Amino acid sequence: MSAEAMLDVDGPAAPPRSNGELVFAAPWQRRLFGVTMVLTQRIFGYEDFRQHLIERVRENPERDYWESWALAVEDALAGACALDRGTLDERHRAFLARPHGHDH
């Protein structure tokens, strides 16, 4: 099954689309999507991730969808014990400290 076939078409877990195609406003969103699809095949199941995503969207419907997606990935990784929150927070701070334009 393709990654897009697993995605909700509507509801809180449905990603933004235009003309049926996924919409990414920034390169990091597309990369995060790809990484997530690999993680759902190797570390945690898609349905587990999807439930985290629904929770994150519902807790703050005004938050950018892809930011909720990123938080759901963190939740799924922590739930799978693949990455503890302390390590995740440390890596997040390190990435944020990098100069602008070094996001790839």
mmCIF file with all atom_site columns, N, CA, C and O in Angstrom, residues 35 39 43-44 48-49 52 70-85 88:
data_model
loop_
_atom_site.group_PDB
_atom_site.id
_atom_site.type_symbol
_atom_site.label_atom_id
_atom_site.label_alt_id
_atom_site.label_comp_id
_atom_site.label_asym_id
_atom_site.label_entity_id
_atom_site.label_seq_id
_atom_site.pdbx_PDB_ins_code
_atom_site.Cartn_x
_atom_site.Cartn_y
_atom_site.Cartn_z
_atom_site.occupancy
_atom_site.B_iso_or_equiv
_atom_site.pdbx_formal_charge
_atom_site.auth_seq_id
_atom_site.auth_comp_id
_atom_site.auth_asym_id
_atom_site.auth_atom_id
_atom_site.pdbx_PDB_model_num
ATOM 1  N N  . VAL A 1 35 ? 10.059 10.915 5.964  1.00 0.00 ? 35 VAL A N  1
ATOM 2  C CA . VAL A 1 35 ? 10.666 10.241 7.115  1.00 0.00 ? 35 VAL A CA 1
ATOM 3  C C  . VAL A 1 35 ? 9.588  9.504  7.916  1.00 0.00 ? 35 VAL A C  1
ATOM 4  O O  . VAL A 1 35 ? 9.781  8.367  8.346  1.00 0.00 ? 35 VAL A O  1
ATOM 5  N N  . LEU A 1 39 ? 9.324  5.599  9.009  1.00 0.00 ? 39 LEU A N  1
ATOM 6  C CA . LEU A 1 39 ? 9.214  5.220  10.419 1.00 0.00 ? 39 LEU A CA 1
ATOM 7  C C  . LEU A 1 39 ? 7.985  4.338  10.667 1.00 0.00 ? 39 LEU A C  1
ATOM 8  O O  . LEU A 1 39 ? 8.036  3.425  11.482 1.00 0.00 ? 39 LEU A O  1
ATOM 9  N N  . ILE A 1 43 ? 9.435  1.445  12.736 1.00 0.00 ? 43 ILE A N  1
ATOM 10 C CA . ILE A 1 43 ? 9.518  1.704  14.169 1.00 0.00 ? 43 ILE A CA 1
ATOM 11 C C  . ILE A 1 43 ? 8.154  1.637  14.859 1.00 0.00 ? 43 ILE A C  1
ATOM 12 O O  . ILE A 1 43 ? 8.013  1.047  15.905 1.00 0.00 ? 43 ILE A O  1
ATOM 13 N N  . PHE A 1 44 ? 7.169  2.260  14.288 1.00 0.00 ? 44 PHE A N  1
ATOM 14 C CA . PHE A 1 44 ? 5.821  2.258  14.866 1.00 0.00 ? 44 PHE A CA 1
ATOM 15 C C  . PHE A 1 44 ? 4.815  2.153  13.724 1.00 0.00 ? 44 PHE A C  1
ATOM 16 O O  . PHE A 1 44 ? 5.117  2.482  12.585 1.00 0.00 ? 44 PHE A O  1
ATOM 17 N N  . ASP A 1 48 ? -0.918 3.870  14.956 1.00 0.00 ? 48 ASP A N  1
ATOM 18 C CA . ASP A 1 48 ? -0.430 4.472  16.198 1.00 0.00 ? 48 ASP A CA 1
ATOM 19 C C  . ASP A 1 48 ? -0.091 5.947  15.954 1.00 0.00 ? 48 ASP A C  1
ATOM 20 O O  . ASP A 1 48 ? -0.526 6.833  16.701 1.00 0.00 ? 48 ASP A O  1
ATOM 21 N N  . PHE A 1 49 ? 0.669  6.206  14.896 1.00 0.00 ? 49 PHE A N  1
ATOM 22 C CA . PHE A 1 49 ? 1.006  7.589  14.551 1.00 0.00 ? 49 PHE A CA 1
ATOM 23 C C  . PHE A 1 49 ? -0.261 8.399  14.298 1.00 0.00 ? 49 PHE A C  1
ATOM 24 O O  . PHE A 1 49 ? -0.409 9.533  14.770 1.00 0.00 ? 49 PHE A O  1
ATOM 25 N N  . HIS A 1 52 ? -1.939 9.609  17.397 1.00 0.00 ? 52 HIS A N  1
ATOM 26 C CA . HIS A 1 52 ? -1.199 10.747 17.975 1.00 0.00 ? 52 HIS A CA 1
ATOM 27 C C  . HIS A 1 52 ? -1.486 12.022 17.194 1.00 0.00 ? 52 HIS A C  1
ATOM 28 O O  . HIS A 1 52 ? -1.655 13.100 17.778 1.00 0.00 ? 52 HIS A O  1
ATOM 29 N N  . ALA A 1 70 ? 4.533  16.923 13.157 1.00 0.00 ? 70 ALA A N  1
ATOM 30 C CA . ALA A 1 70 ? 5.857  16.755 13.766 1.00 0.00 ? 70 ALA A CA 1
ATOM 31 C C  . ALA A 1 70 ? 5.726  16.335 15.230 1.00 0.00 ? 70 ALA A C  1
ATOM 32 O O  . ALA A 1 70 ? 6.459  15.452 15.702 1.00 0.00 ? 70 ALA A O  1
ATOM 33 N N  . LEU A 1 71 ? 4.807  16.956 15.964 1.00 0.00 ? 71 LEU A N  1
ATOM 34 C CA . LEU A 1 71 ? 4.596  16.580 17.362 1.00 0.00 ? 71 LEU A CA 1
ATOM 35 C C  . LEU A 1 71 ? 4.098  15.147 17.475 1.00 0.00 ? 71 LEU A C  1
ATOM 36 O O  . LEU A 1 71 ? 4.503  14.411 18.383 1.00 0.00 ? 71 LEU A O  1
ATOM 37 N N  . ALA A 1 72 ? 3.251  14.733 16.552 1.00 0.00 ? 72 ALA A N  1
ATOM 38 C CA . ALA A 1 72 ? 2.744  13.358 16.563 1.00 0.00 ? 72 ALA A CA 1
ATOM 39 C C  . ALA A 1 72 ? 3.876  12.357 16.295 1.00 0.00 ? 72 ALA A C  1
ATOM 40 O O  . ALA A 1 72 ? 3.901  11.273 16.889 1.00 0.00 ? 72 ALA A O  1
ATOM 41 N N  . VAL A 1 73 ? 4.804  12.713 15.422 1.00 0.00 ? 73 VAL A N  1
ATOM 42 C CA . VAL A 1 73 ? 5.965  11.845 15.177 1.00 0.00 ? 73 VAL A CA 1
ATOM 43 C C  . VAL A 1 73 ? 6.778  11.706 16.462 1.00 0.00 ? 73 VAL A C  1
ATOM 44 O O  . VAL A 1 73 ? 7.187  10.599 16.840 1.00 0.00 ? 73 VAL A O  1
ATOM 45 N N  . GLU A 1 74 ? 7.001  12.830 17.139 1.00 0.00 ? 74 GLU A N  1
ATOM 46 C CA . GLU A 1 74 ? 7.727  12.780 18.410 1.00 0.00 ? 74 GLU A CA 1
ATOM 47 C C  . GLU A 1 74 ? 7.010  11.875 19.405 1.00 0.00 ? 74 GLU A C  1
ATOM 48 O O  . GLU A 1 74 ? 7.649  11.066 20.087 1.00 0.00 ? 74 GLU A O  1
ATOM 49 N N  . ASP A 1 75 ? 5.688  12.017 19.496 1.00 0.00 ? 75 ASP A N  1
ATOM 50 C CA . ASP A 1 75 ? 4.906  11.183 20.416 1.00 0.00 ? 75 ASP A CA 1
ATOM 51 C C  . ASP A 1 75 ? 5.046  9.703  20.068 1.00 0.00 ? 75 ASP A C  1
ATOM 52 O O  . ASP A 1 75 ? 5.221  8.867  20.957 1.00 0.00 ? 75 ASP A O  1
ATOM 53 N N  . ALA A 1 76 ? 4.956  9.389  18.788 1.00 0.00 ? 76 ALA A N  1
ATOM 54 C CA . ALA A 1 76 ? 5.051  7.990  18.361 1.00 0.00 ? 76 ALA A CA 1
ATOM 55 C C  . ALA A 1 76 ? 6.452  7.430  18.627 1.00 0.00 ? 76 ALA A C  1
ATOM 56 O O  . ALA A 1 76 ? 6.585  6.282  19.064 1.00 0.00 ? 76 ALA A O  1
ATOM 57 N N  . LEU A 1 77 ? 7.479  8.228  18.373 1.00 0.00 ? 77 LEU A N  1
ATOM 58 C CA . LEU A 1 77 ? 8.849  7.778  18.660 1.00 0.00 ? 77 LEU A CA 1
ATOM 59 C C  . LEU A 1 77 ? 9.040  7.529  20.153 1.00 0.00 ? 77 LEU A C  1
ATOM 60 O O  . LEU A 1 77 ? 9.626  6.522  20.549 1.00 0.00 ? 77 LEU A O  1
ATOM 61 N N  . ALA A 1 78 ? 8.546  8.448  20.964 1.00 0.00 ? 78 ALA A N  1
ATOM 62 C CA . ALA A 1 78 ? 8.664  8.281  22.415 1.00 0.00 ? 78 ALA A CA 1
ATOM 63 C C  . ALA A 1 78 ? 7.870  7.057  22.870 1.00 0.00 ? 78 ALA A C  1
ATOM 64 O O  . ALA A 1 78 ? 8.346  6.278  23.700 1.00 0.00 ? 78 ALA A O  1
ATOM 65 N N  . GLY A 1 79 ? 6.684  6.875  22.305 1.00 0.00 ? 79 GLY A N  1
ATOM 66 C CA . GLY A 1 79 ? 5.853  5.720  22.668 1.00 0.00 ? 79 GLY A CA 1
ATOM 67 C C  . GLY A 1 79 ? 6.484  4.398  22.290 1.00 0.00 ? 79 GLY A C  1
ATOM 68 O O  . GLY A 1 79 ? 6.300  3.396  22.970 1.00 0.00 ? 79 GLY A O  1
ATOM 69 N N  . ALA A 1 80 ? 7.235  4.395  21.207 1.00 0.00 ? 80 ALA A N  1
ATOM 70 C CA . ALA A 1 80 ? 7.911  3.177  20.760 1.00 0.00 ? 80 ALA A CA 1
ATOM 71 C C  . ALA A 1 80 ? 9.254  2.994  21.462 1.00 0.00 ? 80 ALA A C  1
ATOM 72 O O  . ALA A 1 80 ? 9.975  2.043  21.183 1.00 0.00 ? 80 ALA A O  1
ATOM 73 N N  . CYS A 1 81 ? 9.568  3.917  22.362 1.00 0.00 ? 81 CYS A N  1
ATOM 74 C CA . CYS A 1 81 ? 10.849 3.914  23.081 1.00 0.00 ? 81 CYS A CA 1
ATOM 75 C C  . CYS A 1 81 ? 12.030 3.968  22.120 1.00 0.00 ? 81 CYS A C  1
ATOM 76 O O  . CYS A 1 81 ? 13.117 3.482  22.423 1.00 0.00 ? 81 CYS A O  1
ATOM 77 N N  . ALA A 1 82 ? 11.810 4.534  20.936 1.00 0.00 ? 82 ALA A N  1
ATOM 78 C CA . ALA A 1 82 ? 12.880 4.652  19.951 1.00 0.00 ? 82 ALA A CA 1
ATOM 79 C C  . ALA A 1 82 ? 13.746 5.871  20.237 1.00 0.00 ? 82 ALA A C  1
ATOM 80 O O  . ALA A 1 82 ? 14.898 5.919  19.825 1.00 0.00 ? 82 ALA A O  1
ATOM 81 N N  . LEU A 1 83 ? 13.193 6.835  20.946 1.00 0.00 ? 83 LEU A N  1
ATOM 82 C CA . LEU A 1 83 ? 13.923 8.058  21.253 1.00 0.00 ? 83 LEU A CA 1
ATOM 83 C C  . LEU A 1 83 ? 13.292 8.669  22.490 1.00 0.00 ? 83 LEU A C  1
ATOM 84 O O  . LEU A 1 83 ? 12.098 8.940  22.504 1.00 0.00 ? 83 LEU A O  1
ATOM 85 N N  . ASP A 1 84 ? 14.096 8.865  23.532 1.00 0.00 ? 84 ASP A N  1
ATOM 86 C CA . ASP A 1 84 ? 13.516 9.427  24.743 1.00 0.00 ? 84 ASP A CA 1
ATOM 87 C C  . ASP A 1 84 ? 13.350 10.939 24.600 1.00 0.00 ? 84 ASP A C  1
ATOM 88 O O  . ASP A 1 84 ? 14.002 11.579 23.785 1.00 0.00 ? 84 ASP A O  1
ATOM 89 N N  . ARG A 1 85 ? 12.443 11.492 25.373 1.00 0.00 ? 85 ARG A N  1
ATOM 90 C CA . ARG A 1 85 ? 12.094 12.914 25.265 1.00 0.00 ? 85 ARG A CA 1
ATOM 91 C C  . ARG A 1 85 ? 13.300 13.822 25.494 1.00 0.00 ? 85 ARG A C  1
ATOM 92 O O  . ARG A 1 85 ? 13.441 14.847 24.838 1.00 0.00 ? 85 ARG A O  1
ATOM 93 N N  . LEU A 1 88 ? 15.379 13.848 22.391 1.00 0.00 ? 88 LEU A N  1
ATOM 94 C CA . LEU A 1 88 ? 14.612 14.551 21.366 1.00 0.00 ? 88 LEU A CA 1
ATOM 95 C C  . LEU A 1 88 ? 14.672 16.062 21.582 1.00 0.00 ? 88 LEU A C  1
ATOM 96 O O  . LEU A 1 88 ? 14.933 16.824 20.643 1.00 0.00 ? 88 LEU A O  1
#
